[in-house]
Amino acid sequence: MILDILNIGSKIIDKIFPDANAAEAAKLKLLELQQSGELAKMQADMQEQGELTKRQENDMKSDSWLSKNIRPMTLIAILAGYFTFAMMSAFDMETNKAYVELLGQWGMLIMSFYFGGRTLEKIVDMRTEKK
């Protein structure tokens, strides 16, 4: 898989850089990324996103109402809690900042799962349609 990425990257570099010296420098940088493990990290990230997509697909295939709706309900609950603490602090009510930070981090994590995963899915779909 990593060799495939290198081959694709080399072809893209050849098309982007008409100057042979600049193309060779970019290919060298790509090889450095491979040796430092960055390409393996990218591959692991893509594989993780694929697993998240499979998890969502399996949830939607289930007959259980709860398994189809637990993730959206969790997002709504966390955002409602975050909004409640935000409104409390807006009206000068005592709030524990640690709870607000924790709910904010959870909200970002869940939103990145939904929206970040969908963005990657769309990119992959666009690439497969071109082939």
PDB file of N, CA, C and O in Angstrom, residues 58-98:
ATOM      1  N   ASN A  58     -22.786  -0.491   9.617  1.00  0.00           N
ATOM      2  CA  ASN A  58     -23.353  -1.596  10.397  1.00  0.00           C
ATOM      3  C   ASN A  58     -24.436  -1.111  11.346  1.00  0.00           C
ATOM      4  O   ASN A  58     -25.439  -1.804  11.553  1.00  0.00           O
ATOM      5  N   ASP A  59     -24.250   0.064  11.928  1.00  0.00           N
ATOM      6  CA  ASP A  59     -25.296   0.618  12.793  1.00  0.00           C
ATOM      7  C   ASP A  59     -26.582   0.842  12.006  1.00  0.00           C
ATOM      8  O   ASP A  59     -27.673   0.558  12.487  1.00  0.00           O
ATOM      9  N   MET A  60     -26.454   1.363  10.794  1.00  0.00           N
ATOM     10  CA  MET A  60     -27.647   1.662  10.000  1.00  0.00           C
ATOM     11  C   MET A  60     -28.330   0.396   9.488  1.00  0.00           C
ATOM     12  O   MET A  60     -29.528   0.400   9.228  1.00  0.00           O
ATOM     13  N   LYS A  61     -27.598  -0.702   9.354  1.00  0.00           N
ATOM     14  CA  LYS A  61     -28.190  -1.960   8.907  1.00  0.00           C
ATOM     15  C   LYS A  61     -28.947  -2.661  10.028  1.00  0.00           C
ATOM     16  O   LYS A  61     -29.763  -3.538   9.768  1.00  0.00           O
ATOM     17  N   SER A  62     -28.679  -2.282  11.249  1.00  0.00           N
ATOM     18  CA  SER A  62     -29.280  -2.944  12.401  1.00  0.00           C
ATOM     19  C   SER A  62     -30.782  -2.653  12.469  1.00  0.00           C
ATOM     20  O   SER A  62     -31.259  -1.616  12.004  1.00  0.00           O
ATOM     21  N   ASP A  63     -31.515  -3.573  13.081  1.00  0.00           N
ATOM     22  CA  ASP A  63     -32.956  -3.375  13.273  1.00  0.00           C
ATOM     23  C   ASP A  63     -33.252  -2.590  14.540  1.00  0.00           C
ATOM     24  O   ASP A  63     -34.388  -2.179  14.761  1.00  0.00           O
ATOM     25  N   SER A  64     -32.260  -2.384  15.371  1.00  0.00           N
ATOM     26  CA  SER A  64     -32.458  -1.709  16.646  1.00  0.00           C
ATOM     27  C   SER A  64     -32.515  -0.191  16.463  1.00  0.00           C
ATOM     28  O   SER A  64     -31.622   0.410  15.859  1.00  0.00           O
ATOM     29  N   TRP A  65     -33.545   0.414  17.019  1.00  0.00           N
ATOM     30  CA  TRP A  65     -33.678   1.867  16.955  1.00  0.00           C
ATOM     31  C   TRP A  65     -32.530   2.528  17.713  1.00  0.00           C
ATOM     32  O   TRP A  65     -31.985   3.528  17.269  1.00  0.00           O
ATOM     33  N   LEU A  66     -32.158   1.935  18.851  1.00  0.00           N
ATOM     34  CA  LEU A  66     -31.112   2.526  19.683  1.00  0.00           C
ATOM     35  C   LEU A  66     -29.757   2.538  18.970  1.00  0.00           C
ATOM     36  O   LEU A  66     -29.056   3.542  18.991  1.00  0.00           O
ATOM     37  N   SER A  67     -29.400   1.440  18.310  1.00  0.00           N
ATOM     38  CA  SER A  67     -28.093   1.403  17.650  1.00  0.00           C
ATOM     39  C   SER A  67     -28.018   2.389  16.484  1.00  0.00           C
ATOM     40  O   SER A  67     -26.951   2.890  16.163  1.00  0.00           O
ATOM     41  N   LYS A  68     -29.152   2.691  15.858  1.00  0.00           N
ATOM     42  CA  LYS A  68     -29.157   3.665  14.762  1.00  0.00           C
ATOM     43  C   LYS A  68     -29.074   5.102  15.273  1.00  0.00           C
ATOM     44  O   LYS A  68     -28.618   5.990  14.559  1.00  0.00           O
ATOM     45  N   ASN A  69     -29.525   5.328  16.500  1.00  0.00           N
ATOM     46  CA  ASN A  69     -29.665   6.700  16.982  1.00  0.00           C
ATOM     47  C   ASN A  69     -28.783   7.072  18.163  1.00  0.00           C
ATOM     48  O   ASN A  69     -28.819   8.217  18.601  1.00  0.00           O
ATOM     49  N   ILE A  70     -27.990   6.145  18.695  1.00  0.00           N
ATOM     50  CA  ILE A  70     -27.206   6.452  19.886  1.00  0.00           C
ATOM     51  C   ILE A  70     -26.158   7.532  19.639  1.00  0.00           C
ATOM     52  O   ILE A  70     -25.974   8.430  20.471  1.00  0.00           O
ATOM     53  N   ARG A  71     -25.494   7.515  18.516  1.00  0.00           N
ATOM     54  CA  ARG A  71     -24.457   8.522  18.242  1.00  0.00           C
ATOM     55  C   ARG A  71     -25.063   9.923  18.060  1.00  0.00           C
ATOM     56  O   ARG A  71     -24.572  10.878  18.653  1.00  0.00           O
ATOM     57  N   PRO A  72     -26.137  10.064  17.260  1.00  0.00           N
ATOM     58  CA  PRO A  72     -26.730  11.409  17.168  1.00  0.00           C
ATOM     59  C   PRO A  72     -27.295  11.894  18.501  1.00  0.00           C
ATOM     60  O   PRO A  72     -27.176  13.071  18.840  1.00  0.00           O
ATOM     61  N   MET A  73     -27.887  10.975  19.279  1.00  0.00           N
ATOM     62  CA  MET A  73     -28.437  11.375  20.582  1.00  0.00           C
ATOM     63  C   MET A  73     -27.313  11.805  21.524  1.00  0.00           C
ATOM     64  O   MET A  73     -27.485  12.756  22.303  1.00  0.00           O
ATOM     65  N   THR A  74     -26.175  11.141  21.447  1.00  0.00           N
ATOM     66  CA  THR A  74     -25.033  11.521  22.282  1.00  0.00           C
ATOM     67  C   THR A  74     -24.540  12.913  21.899  1.00  0.00           C
ATOM     68  O   THR A  74     -24.261  13.740  22.773  1.00  0.00           O
ATOM     69  N   LEU A  75     -24.448  13.175  20.611  1.00  0.00           N
ATOM     70  CA  LEU A  75     -24.026  14.500  20.151  1.00  0.00           C
ATOM     71  C   LEU A  75     -24.992  15.575  20.641  1.00  0.00           C
ATOM     72  O   LEU A  75     -24.572  16.611  21.157  1.00  0.00           O
ATOM     73  N   ILE A  76     -26.278  15.318  20.528  1.00  0.00           N
ATOM     74  CA  ILE A  76     -27.278  16.294  20.978  1.00  0.00           C
ATOM     75  C   ILE A  76     -27.168  16.531  22.481  1.00  0.00           C
ATOM     76  O   ILE A  76     -27.211  17.675  22.950  1.00  0.00           O
ATOM     77  N   ALA A  77     -27.002  15.449  23.263  1.00  0.00           N
ATOM     78  CA  ALA A  77     -26.902  15.588  24.718  1.00  0.00           C
ATOM     79  C   ALA A  77     -25.670  16.398  25.115  1.00  0.00           C
ATOM     80  O   ALA A  77     -25.750  17.280  25.980  1.00  0.00           O
ATOM     81  N   ILE A  78     -24.554  16.129  24.478  1.00  0.00           N
ATOM     82  CA  ILE A  78     -23.326  16.854  24.822  1.00  0.00           C
ATOM     83  C   ILE A  78     -23.430  18.320  24.418  1.00  0.00           C
ATOM     84  O   ILE A  78     -23.050  19.219  25.168  1.00  0.00           O
ATOM     85  N   LEU A  79     -23.990  18.585  23.240  1.00  0.00           N
ATOM     86  CA  LEU A  79     -24.167  19.982  22.821  1.00  0.00           C
ATOM     87  C   LEU A  79     -25.161  20.712  23.719  1.00  0.00           C
ATOM     88  O   LEU A  79     -24.976  21.894  24.020  1.00  0.00           O
ATOM     89  N   ALA A  80     -26.207  20.013  24.145  1.00  0.00           N
ATOM     90  CA  ALA A  80     -27.182  20.630  25.067  1.00  0.00           C
ATOM     91  C   ALA A  80     -26.512  20.962  26.400  1.00  0.00           C
ATOM     92  O   ALA A  80     -26.725  22.051  26.957  1.00  0.00           O
ATOM     93  N   GLY A  81     -25.699  20.047  26.908  1.00  0.00           N
ATOM     94  CA  GLY A  81     -24.974  20.324  28.152  1.00  0.00           C
ATOM     95  C   GLY A  81     -24.021  21.485  27.999  1.00  0.00           C
ATOM     96  O   GLY A  81     -23.932  22.368  28.859  1.00  0.00           O
ATOM     97  N   TYR A  82     -23.293  21.513  26.897  1.00  0.00           N
ATOM     98  CA  TYR A  82     -22.352  22.596  26.634  1.00  0.00           C
ATOM     99  C   TYR A  82     -23.091  23.931  26.530  1.00  0.00           C
ATOM    100  O   TYR A  82     -22.668  24.945  27.098  1.00  0.00           O
ATOM    101  N   PHE A  83     -24.210  23.928  25.815  1.00  0.00           N
ATOM    102  CA  PHE A  83     -25.011  25.144  25.665  1.00  0.00           C
ATOM    103  C   PHE A  83     -25.555  25.601  27.024  1.00  0.00           C
ATOM    104  O   PHE A  83     -25.577  26.798  27.323  1.00  0.00           O
ATOM    105  N   THR A  84     -25.982  24.654  27.847  1.00  0.00           N
ATOM    106  CA  THR A  84     -26.505  24.991  29.173  1.00  0.00           C
ATOM    107  C   THR A  84     -25.430  25.670  30.014  1.00  0.00           C
ATOM    108  O   THR A  84     -25.682  26.711  30.642  1.00  0.00           O
ATOM    109  N   PHE A  85     -24.223  25.095  30.030  1.00  0.00           N
ATOM    110  CA  PHE A  85     -23.136  25.720  30.790  1.00  0.00           C
ATOM    111  C   PHE A  85     -22.767  27.084  30.212  1.00  0.00           C
ATOM    112  O   PHE A  85     -22.455  28.014  30.950  1.00  0.00           O
ATOM    113  N   ALA A  86     -22.808  27.215  28.893  1.00  0.00           N
ATOM    114  CA  ALA A  86     -22.498  28.503  28.266  1.00  0.00           C
ATOM    115  C   ALA A  86     -23.523  29.564  28.669  1.00  0.00           C
ATOM    116  O   ALA A  86     -23.155  30.703  28.969  1.00  0.00           O
ATOM    117  N   MET A  87     -24.791  29.187  28.685  1.00  0.00           N
ATOM    118  CA  MET A  87     -25.832  30.140  29.084  1.00  0.00           C
ATOM    119  C   MET A  87     -25.715  30.491  30.568  1.00  0.00           C
ATOM    120  O   MET A  87     -25.936  31.647  30.960  1.00  0.00           O
ATOM    121  N   MET A  88     -25.380  29.511  31.383  1.00  0.00           N
ATOM    122  CA  MET A  88     -25.198  29.782  32.811  1.00  0.00           C
ATOM    123  C   MET A  88     -24.070  30.778  33.031  1.00  0.00           C
ATOM    124  O   MET A  88     -24.206  31.716  33.821  1.00  0.00           O
ATOM    125  N   SER A  89     -22.961  30.609  32.326  1.00  0.00           N
ATOM    126  CA  SER A  89     -21.850  31.540  32.496  1.00  0.00           C
ATOM    127  C   SER A  89     -22.180  32.909  31.893  1.00  0.00           C
ATOM    128  O   SER A  89     -21.697  33.933  32.374  1.00  0.00           O
ATOM    129  N   ALA A  90     -23.032  32.932  30.864  1.00  0.00           N
ATOM    130  CA  ALA A  90     -23.437  34.215  30.274  1.00  0.00           C
ATOM    131  C   ALA A  90     -24.267  35.036  31.253  1.00  0.00           C
ATOM    132  O   ALA A  90     -24.229  36.268  31.229  1.00  0.00           O
ATOM    133  N   PHE A  91     -25.020  34.357  32.135  1.00  0.00           N
ATOM    134  CA  PHE A  91     -25.838  35.046  33.131  1.00  0.00           C
ATOM    135  C   PHE A  91     -25.143  35.098  34.490  1.00  0.00           C
ATOM    136  O   PHE A  91     -25.792  35.221  35.525  1.00  0.00           O
ATOM    137  N   ASP A  92     -23.812  35.002  34.481  1.00  0.00           N
ATOM    138  CA  ASP A  92     -22.976  35.112  35.679  1.00  0.00           C
ATOM    139  C   ASP A  92     -23.317  34.096  36.759  1.00  0.00           C
ATOM    140  O   ASP A  92     -23.201  34.375  37.950  1.00  0.00           O
ATOM    141  N   MET A  93     -23.744  32.923  36.357  1.00  0.00           N
ATOM    142  CA  MET A  93     -23.969  31.848  37.316  1.00  0.00           C
ATOM    143  C   MET A  93     -22.666  31.066  37.469  1.00  0.00           C
ATOM    144  O   MET A  93     -21.863  30.992  36.541  1.00  0.00           O
ATOM    145  N   GLU A  94     -22.468  30.497  38.642  1.00  0.00           N
ATOM    146  CA  GLU A  94     -21.245  29.756  38.918  1.00  0.00           C
ATOM    147  C   GLU A  94     -21.203  28.466  38.101  1.00  0.00           C
ATOM    148  O   GLU A  94     -22.107  27.643  38.177  1.00  0.00           O
ATOM    149  N   THR A  95     -20.175  28.302  37.288  1.00  0.00           N
ATOM    150  CA  THR A  95     -19.994  27.071  36.515  1.00  0.00           C
ATOM    151  C   THR A  95     -18.572  26.568  36.715  1.00  0.00           C
ATOM    152  O   THR A  95     -17.646  27.355  36.884  1.00  0.00           O
ATOM    153  N   ASN A  96     -18.428  25.284  36.675  1.00  0.00           N
ATOM    154  CA  ASN A  96     -17.106  24.682  36.785  1.00  0.00           C
ATOM    155  C   ASN A  96     -16.498  24.641  35.384  1.00  0.00           C
ATOM    156  O   ASN A  96     -17.017  23.966  34.499  1.00  0.00           O
ATOM    157  N   LYS A  97     -15.413  25.355  35.190  1.00  0.00           N
ATOM    158  CA  LYS A  97     -14.813  25.456  33.868  1.00  0.00           C
ATOM    159  C   LYS A  97     -14.320  24.112  33.348  1.00  0.00           C
ATOM    160  O   LYS A  97     -14.270  23.890  32.143  1.00  0.00           O
ATOM    161  N   ALA A  98     -13.964  23.207  34.248  1.00  0.00           N
ATOM    162  CA  ALA A  98     -13.485  21.891  33.811  1.00  0.00           C
ATOM    163  C   ALA A  98     -14.595  21.141  33.075  1.00  0.00           C
ATOM    164  O   ALA A  98     -14.332  20.456  32.083  1.00  0.00           O
TER     165      ALA A  98
END
